[in-house]
Short mmCIF file of C-alpha atoms and ligand atoms in Angstrom, two decimals:
data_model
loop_
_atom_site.label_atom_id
_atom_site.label_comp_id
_atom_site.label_asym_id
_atom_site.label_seq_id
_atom_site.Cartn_x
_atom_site.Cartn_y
_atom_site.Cartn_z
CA UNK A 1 132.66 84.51 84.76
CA UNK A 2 129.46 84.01 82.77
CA UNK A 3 126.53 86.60 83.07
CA UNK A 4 123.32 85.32 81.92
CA UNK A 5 122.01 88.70 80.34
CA UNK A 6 119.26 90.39 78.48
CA UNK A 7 120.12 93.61 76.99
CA UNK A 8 117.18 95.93 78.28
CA UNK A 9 117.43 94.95 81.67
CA UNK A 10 118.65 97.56 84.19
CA UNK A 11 119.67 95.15 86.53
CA UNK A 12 122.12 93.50 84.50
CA UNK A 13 122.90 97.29 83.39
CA UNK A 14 123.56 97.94 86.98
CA UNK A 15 126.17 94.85 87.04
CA UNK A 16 127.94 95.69 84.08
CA UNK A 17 128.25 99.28 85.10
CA UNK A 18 129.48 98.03 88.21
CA UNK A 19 132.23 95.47 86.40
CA UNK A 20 133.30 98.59 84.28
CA UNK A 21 133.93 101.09 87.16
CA UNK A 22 136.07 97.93 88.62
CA UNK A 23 137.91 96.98 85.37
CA UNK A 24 136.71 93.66 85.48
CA UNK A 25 134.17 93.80 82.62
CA UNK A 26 136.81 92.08 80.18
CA UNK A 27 136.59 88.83 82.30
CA UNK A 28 132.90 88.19 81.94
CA UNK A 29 131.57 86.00 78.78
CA UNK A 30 128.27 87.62 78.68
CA UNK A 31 125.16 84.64 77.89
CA UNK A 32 122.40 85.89 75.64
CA UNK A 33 118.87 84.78 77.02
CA UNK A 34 115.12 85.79 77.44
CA UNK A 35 114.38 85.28 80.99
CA UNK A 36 110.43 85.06 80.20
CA UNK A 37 111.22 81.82 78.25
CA UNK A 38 112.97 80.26 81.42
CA UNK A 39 115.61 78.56 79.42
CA UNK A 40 117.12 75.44 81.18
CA UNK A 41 120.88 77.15 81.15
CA UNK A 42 119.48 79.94 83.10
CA UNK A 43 117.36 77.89 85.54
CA UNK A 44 120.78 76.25 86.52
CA UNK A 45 122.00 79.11 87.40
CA UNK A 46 119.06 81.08 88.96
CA UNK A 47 115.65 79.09 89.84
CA UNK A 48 113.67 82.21 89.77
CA UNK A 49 114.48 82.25 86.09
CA UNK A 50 115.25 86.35 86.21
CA UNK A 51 118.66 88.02 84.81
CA UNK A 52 121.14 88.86 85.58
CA UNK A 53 122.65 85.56 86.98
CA UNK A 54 126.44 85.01 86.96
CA UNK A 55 128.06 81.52 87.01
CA UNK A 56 131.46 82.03 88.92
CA UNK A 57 134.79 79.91 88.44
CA UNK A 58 135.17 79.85 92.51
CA UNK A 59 131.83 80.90 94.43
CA UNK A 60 129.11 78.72 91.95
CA UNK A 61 126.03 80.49 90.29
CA UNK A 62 125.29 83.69 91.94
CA UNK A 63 121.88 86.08 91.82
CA UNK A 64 120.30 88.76 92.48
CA UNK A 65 122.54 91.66 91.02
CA UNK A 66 123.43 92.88 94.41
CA UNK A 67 124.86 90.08 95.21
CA UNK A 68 127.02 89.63 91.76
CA UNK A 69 127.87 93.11 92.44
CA UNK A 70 129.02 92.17 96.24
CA UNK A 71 131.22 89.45 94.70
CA UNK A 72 132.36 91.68 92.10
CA UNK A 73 133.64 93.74 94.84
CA UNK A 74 135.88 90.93 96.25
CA UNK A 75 137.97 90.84 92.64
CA UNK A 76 140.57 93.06 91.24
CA UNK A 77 142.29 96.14 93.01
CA UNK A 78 139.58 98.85 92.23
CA UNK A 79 138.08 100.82 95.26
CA UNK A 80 134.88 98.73 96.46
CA UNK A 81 131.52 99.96 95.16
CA UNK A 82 130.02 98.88 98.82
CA UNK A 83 132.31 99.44 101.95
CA UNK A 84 133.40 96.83 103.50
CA UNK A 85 131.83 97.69 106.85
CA UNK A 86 130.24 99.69 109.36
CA UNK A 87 127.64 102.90 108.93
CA UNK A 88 129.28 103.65 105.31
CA UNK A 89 128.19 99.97 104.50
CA UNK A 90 124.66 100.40 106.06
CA UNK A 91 124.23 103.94 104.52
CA UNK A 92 125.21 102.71 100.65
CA UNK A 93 122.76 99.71 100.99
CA UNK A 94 119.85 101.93 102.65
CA UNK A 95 120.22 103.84 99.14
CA UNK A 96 120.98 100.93 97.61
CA UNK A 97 117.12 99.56 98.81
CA UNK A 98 115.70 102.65 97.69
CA UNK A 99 116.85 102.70 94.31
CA UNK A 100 116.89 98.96 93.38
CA UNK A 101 113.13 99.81 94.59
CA UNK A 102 112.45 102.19 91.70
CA UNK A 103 113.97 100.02 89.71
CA UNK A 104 111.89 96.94 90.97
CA UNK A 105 108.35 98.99 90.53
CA UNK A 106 109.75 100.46 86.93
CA UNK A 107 110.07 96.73 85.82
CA UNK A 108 106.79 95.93 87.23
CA UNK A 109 105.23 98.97 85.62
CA UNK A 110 106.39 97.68 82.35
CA UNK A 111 104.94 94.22 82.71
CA UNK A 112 101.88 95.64 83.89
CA UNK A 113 101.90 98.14 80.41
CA UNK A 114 101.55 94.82 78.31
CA UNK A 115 98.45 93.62 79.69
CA UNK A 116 94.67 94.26 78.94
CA UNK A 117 93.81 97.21 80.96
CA UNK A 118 91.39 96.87 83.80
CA UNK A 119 90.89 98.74 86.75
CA UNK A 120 92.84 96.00 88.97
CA UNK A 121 95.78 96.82 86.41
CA UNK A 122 94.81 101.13 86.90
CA UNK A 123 94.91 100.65 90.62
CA UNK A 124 98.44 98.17 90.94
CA UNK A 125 99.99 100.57 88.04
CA UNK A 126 98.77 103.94 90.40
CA UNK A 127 100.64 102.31 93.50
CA UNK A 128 103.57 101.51 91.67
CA UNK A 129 104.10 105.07 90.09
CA UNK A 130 103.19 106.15 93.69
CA UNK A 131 106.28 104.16 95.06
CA UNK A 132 108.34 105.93 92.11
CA UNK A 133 107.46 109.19 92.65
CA UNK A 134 108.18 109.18 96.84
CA UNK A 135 111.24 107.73 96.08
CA UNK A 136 112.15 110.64 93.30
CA UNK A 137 111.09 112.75 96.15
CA UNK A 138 113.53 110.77 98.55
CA UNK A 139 116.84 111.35 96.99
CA UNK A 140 116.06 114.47 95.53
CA UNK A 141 115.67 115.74 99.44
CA UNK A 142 119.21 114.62 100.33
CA UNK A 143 122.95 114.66 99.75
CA UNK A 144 123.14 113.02 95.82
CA UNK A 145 126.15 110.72 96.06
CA UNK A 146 129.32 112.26 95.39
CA UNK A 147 131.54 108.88 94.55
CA UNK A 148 130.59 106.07 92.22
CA UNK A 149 128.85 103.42 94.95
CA UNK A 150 126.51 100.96 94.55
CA UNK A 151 123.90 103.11 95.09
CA UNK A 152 125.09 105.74 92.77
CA UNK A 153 125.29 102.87 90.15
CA UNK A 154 121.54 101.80 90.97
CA UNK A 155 120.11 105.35 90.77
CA UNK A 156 121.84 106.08 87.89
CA UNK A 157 120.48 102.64 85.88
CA UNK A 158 117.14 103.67 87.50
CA UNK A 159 116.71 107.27 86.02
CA UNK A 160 118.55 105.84 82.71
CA UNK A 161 115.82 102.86 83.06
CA UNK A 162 112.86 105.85 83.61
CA UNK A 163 114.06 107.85 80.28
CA UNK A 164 113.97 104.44 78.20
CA UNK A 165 110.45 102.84 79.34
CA UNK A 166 108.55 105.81 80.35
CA UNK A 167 110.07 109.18 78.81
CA UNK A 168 106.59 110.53 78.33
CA UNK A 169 106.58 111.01 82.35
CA UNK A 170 108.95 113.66 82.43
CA UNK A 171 110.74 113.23 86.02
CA UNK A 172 113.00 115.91 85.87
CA UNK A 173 110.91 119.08 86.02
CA UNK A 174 110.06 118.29 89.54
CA UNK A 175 113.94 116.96 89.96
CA UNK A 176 116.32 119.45 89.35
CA UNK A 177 118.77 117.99 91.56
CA UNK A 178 118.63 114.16 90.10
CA UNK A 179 118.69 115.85 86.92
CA UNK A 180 121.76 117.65 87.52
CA UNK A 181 123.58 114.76 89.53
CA UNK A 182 122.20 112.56 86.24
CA UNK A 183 123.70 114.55 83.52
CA UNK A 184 127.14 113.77 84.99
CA UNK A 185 126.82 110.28 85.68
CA UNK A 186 125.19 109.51 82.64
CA UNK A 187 128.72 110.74 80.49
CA UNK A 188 130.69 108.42 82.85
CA UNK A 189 131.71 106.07 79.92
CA UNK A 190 130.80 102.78 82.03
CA UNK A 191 127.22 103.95 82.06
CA UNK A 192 127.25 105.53 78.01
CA UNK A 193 128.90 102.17 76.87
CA UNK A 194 125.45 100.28 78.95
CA UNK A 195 122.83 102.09 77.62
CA UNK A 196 119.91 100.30 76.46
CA UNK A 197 119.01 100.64 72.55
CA UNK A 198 115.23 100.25 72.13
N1 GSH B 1 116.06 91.45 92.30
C1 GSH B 1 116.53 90.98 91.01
C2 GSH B 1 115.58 91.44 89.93
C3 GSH B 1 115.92 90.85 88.57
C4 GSH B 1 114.76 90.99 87.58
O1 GSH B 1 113.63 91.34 87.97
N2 GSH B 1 115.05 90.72 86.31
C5 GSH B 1 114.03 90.74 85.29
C6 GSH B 1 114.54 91.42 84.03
S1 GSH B 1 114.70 93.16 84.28
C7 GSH B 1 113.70 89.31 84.90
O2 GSH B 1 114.59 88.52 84.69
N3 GSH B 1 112.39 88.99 84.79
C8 GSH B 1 111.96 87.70 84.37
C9 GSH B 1 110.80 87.20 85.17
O3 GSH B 1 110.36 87.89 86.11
O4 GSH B 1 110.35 86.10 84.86
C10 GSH B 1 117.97 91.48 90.80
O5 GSH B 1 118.36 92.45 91.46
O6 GSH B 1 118.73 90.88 90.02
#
């Protein structure tokens, strides 16, 4: 397996957290590339130009990362990070959705910190942390999850992605919870050998 890669992105942090929990992380080549540059290699493998994108010996060039990870799944002898079926299926995606959402606004956030600043950019930047904070608010009202699933994976790589671009908007005053459910995952080795070095 190839894995087209950039090494701040929490998405492809969330896939090779995922191929480490399932042993498999040995078997991908990992591909060095700056998705903003929309280098030919990568737009064989993923037309949107984004990372992560993973070229497969058997199943061709897969994205997003929740698919990779769904493939992942079907390799090796590890428990599955999504269940195979049913409401356990439907209930690891729903949080799943939730968290690739933080993840999705975070990224946009960041893009959006780069450019002049305007009051279009104050008012899309506003919504965005808006979307962030309710979903915060979202897990920290429910059961944290207690195994290592996809969404566990995603939240995880979303908080870790939250310290790294915007640690001067403390989250975890307001977050005891995350913050304690965090501090474990975040010693699980497959997430301290991801973390992204600024
Ligand atoms: N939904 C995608 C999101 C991937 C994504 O947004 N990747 C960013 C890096 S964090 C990217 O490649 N951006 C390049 C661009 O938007 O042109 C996934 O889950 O893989």
């Amino acid at each position: 397996m190839r894995l087209f890669y950039s090494p701040t992105s929490p998405f492809v942090r969330k896939v090779m957290v995922a191929a480490k929990l399932r042993g498999l992380a040995e078997r991908i080549e990992l591909i060095p590339c700056n998705p903003h540059e929309s280098p030919p290699a990568l737009l064989a493998a993923n037309p949107l130009s984004k990372v992560p994108a993973m070229e497969t010996p058997d199943a061709g060039a897969l994205v997003d990362s929740l698919v990779i990870c769904e493939y992942l799944d079907t390799l090796g002898d590890a428990p599955r990070l999504i269940p195979e079926a049913g409401l356990a299926r439907v209930a690891v995606l729903q949080a799943h959705a939730i968290a690739d959402g933080i993840l999705d606004a975070a990224v946009a956030r960041r893009g959006l910190s780069l450019q002049p600043v305007d009051d279009a950019r104050r008012a899309q930047d506003a919504r965005l942390a808006g979307a962030i904070s309710r979903a915060l608010a979202w897990f920290e009202a429910r059961p944290l999850p207690e195994a290592m699933d996809l969404a566990a994976v995603t939240l995880g790589c979303a908080l870790g992605y939250l310290d790294f671009r915007f640690g001067h908007e403390p989250w975890r005053p307001v977050h005891p919870r995350l913050a304690d459910w965090f501090q474990g995952v975040s010693a699980l080795p497959a997430f301290r050998e991801t973390a992204p070095i600024a």
